[in-house]
Coordinates of C-alpha atoms and ligand atoms in Angstrom, one line a residue:
M23 CA 102.2 48.4 96.9
R24 CA 100.0 52.1 98.1
I25 CA 97.7 51.5 101.1
T26 CA 95.0 53.8 100.7
R27 CA 93.9 55.2 103.7
T28 CA 89.8 55.7 104.0
S29 CA 90.6 58.7 106.6
D30 CA 92.2 61.0 104.6
W31 CA 90.0 63.7 106.2
R32 CA 92.3 63.5 108.8
E33 CA 95.4 65.2 106.5
A34 CA 93.2 68.2 106.2
I35 CA 93.1 69.2 109.9
P36 CA 95.6 71.3 111.6
F37 CA 97.6 69.2 113.9
E38 CA 96.3 70.6 118.4
T39 CA 93.9 72.8 116.6
P40 CA 90.0 71.8 117.7
M41 CA 87.8 71.8 115.4
I42 CA 83.9 71.6 115.6
A43 CA 83.7 67.9 115.1
D44 CA 80.5 67.8 113.1
A45 CA 82.5 69.9 110.0
V46 CA 85.8 67.6 110.1
M47 CA 84.1 64.2 111.0
P48 CA 80.1 64.1 110.6
G49 CA 78.5 61.2 112.6
E50 CA 76.4 60.5 115.6
A51 CA 76.9 61.9 118.7
A52 CA 80.0 60.7 120.5
R53 CA 81.6 61.2 124.3
C54 CA 84.5 63.3 124.6
T55 CA 87.9 61.8 125.1
T56 CA 88.2 63.2 128.7
C57 CA 84.8 63.0 130.0
G58 CA 85.1 59.1 129.1
V59 CA 82.8 56.0 128.4
G60 CA 80.4 56.6 131.4
S61 CA 79.3 60.0 130.0
T62 CA 77.0 61.3 128.2
P63 CA 77.0 61.5 123.8
L64 CA 77.0 64.4 122.8
P65 CA 76.1 66.2 119.6
R66 CA 79.4 66.3 117.6
T67 CA 78.6 70.1 116.6
E68 CA 78.8 70.5 120.7
L69 CA 82.3 68.7 120.4
W70 CA 86.2 69.0 119.6
A71 CA 88.0 67.3 117.0
V72 CA 92.0 67.9 118.3
K73 CA 94.3 65.9 115.7
H74 CA 97.3 64.9 118.0
R75 CA 100.4 63.6 116.5
H76 CA 100.7 60.4 117.3
P77 CA 104.3 58.3 117.0
H78 CA 103.5 55.9 115.1
D79 CA 100.9 57.6 112.6
P80 CA 102.1 60.5 110.5
A81 CA 98.2 61.6 110.1
G82 CA 98.0 61.9 113.8
T83 CA 95.0 60.6 116.2
V84 CA 92.0 62.7 116.7
R85 CA 90.3 62.9 119.4
L86 CA 87.0 64.3 120.2
Y87 CA 86.1 66.5 123.2
C88 CA 84.0 68.5 125.5
A89 CA 83.8 72.3 125.4
V90 CA 84.7 71.5 129.0
H91 CA 88.6 69.2 128.0
V92 CA 89.0 70.9 124.7
P93 CA 93.1 71.3 125.1
K94 CA 93.4 75.2 125.6
T95 CA 96.1 74.6 122.2
A96 CA 94.3 76.5 119.9
Q97 CA 95.2 79.5 118.4
K98 CA 92.5 80.8 119.2
P99 CA 92.7 84.7 119.0
E100 CA 93.6 86.3 122.7
P101 CA 93.7 90.3 121.9
V102 CA 94.4 90.7 125.4
A103 CA 97.7 89.1 125.5
S104 CA 99.1 89.7 122.3
G105 CA 97.7 93.5 122.4
P106 CA 100.3 94.7 124.3
A107 CA 102.8 92.7 123.2
R108 CA 102.4 94.0 119.9
K109 CA 102.1 97.9 121.0
G110 CA 105.8 96.7 122.8
A111 CA 107.2 95.8 119.3
R112 CA 105.9 98.2 117.5
T113 CA 106.9 100.9 120.2
S114 CA 110.6 99.1 120.3
A115 CA 110.7 99.1 115.8
S116 CA 109.3 103.6 116.2
R117 CA 112.6 103.9 118.2
T118 CA 115.1 102.3 115.7
P119 CA 117.3 104.5 113.8
R120 CA 116.9 104.3 110.7
T121 CA 120.3 103.0 109.4
P122 CA 121.3 106.5 107.9
K123 CA 122.4 105.8 103.8
P124 CA 125.9 105.9 103.3
T125 CA 126.1 109.3 101.1
V126 CA 128.1 107.8 98.2
P127 CA 128.7 110.9 95.6
E128 CA 127.3 109.1 92.2
R129 CA 130.7 109.5 90.1
V130 CA 129.5 111.6 87.0
A131 CA 131.4 110.2 84.2
A132 CA 132.8 112.3 81.8
V133 CA 132.0 111.9 78.5
C134 CA 134.6 112.6 75.8
P135 CA 132.9 116.2 73.3
D136 CA 134.6 114.3 70.6
C137 CA 134.0 110.9 70.2
F138 CA 130.9 110.5 72.6
V139 CA 132.4 107.9 74.7
E140 CA 132.6 107.4 78.6
V141 CA 136.1 108.5 79.5
P142 CA 137.6 106.1 82.3
P143 CA 138.4 107.4 85.8
T144 CA 141.7 108.6 84.7
G145 CA 140.6 111.1 82.7
V146 CA 141.8 110.0 79.2
C147 CA 139.8 109.2 76.6
G148 CA 140.2 105.7 75.4
M149 CA 139.4 106.4 72.1
C150 CA 140.8 109.6 71.1
G151 CA 143.5 110.2 73.8
R152 CA 142.3 113.4 74.8
R153 CA 142.2 114.4 78.2
V154 CA 138.4 115.7 79.7
D155 CA 138.0 117.1 83.0
Ligands
ZN4 ZN1 84.6 66.3 128.4
ZN5 ZN1 137.2 110.7 72.6

């Protein structure tokens, strides 16, 4: 028997990535998990929904956070941090000498002028026995 979840929307949310709550679970104003029950409910357009991993629920558990308490685990663009690192990586990559291609001379196969077949490395035509250099 298959249990049909009514919370399939959770599967669309990546783990540990803050999403605007209104976009993933629209509804009435809610409270930030960290601010607690004593806080003023915020409209979901101002709340972040973050799906956390849950030890007993593979679908995870979604919590709402205000802008102040939203976990900073998001893969937010950090141009300051990633900029120099990327530049350094590029510099080291350009410094790395290219692996020289081994210069293996391509053996030009000799062809017997009579039989027009490729002569083996022995230089003797396999068809007529003629020596081709
Ligand atoms: Zn809060
Ligand atoms: Zn031949």
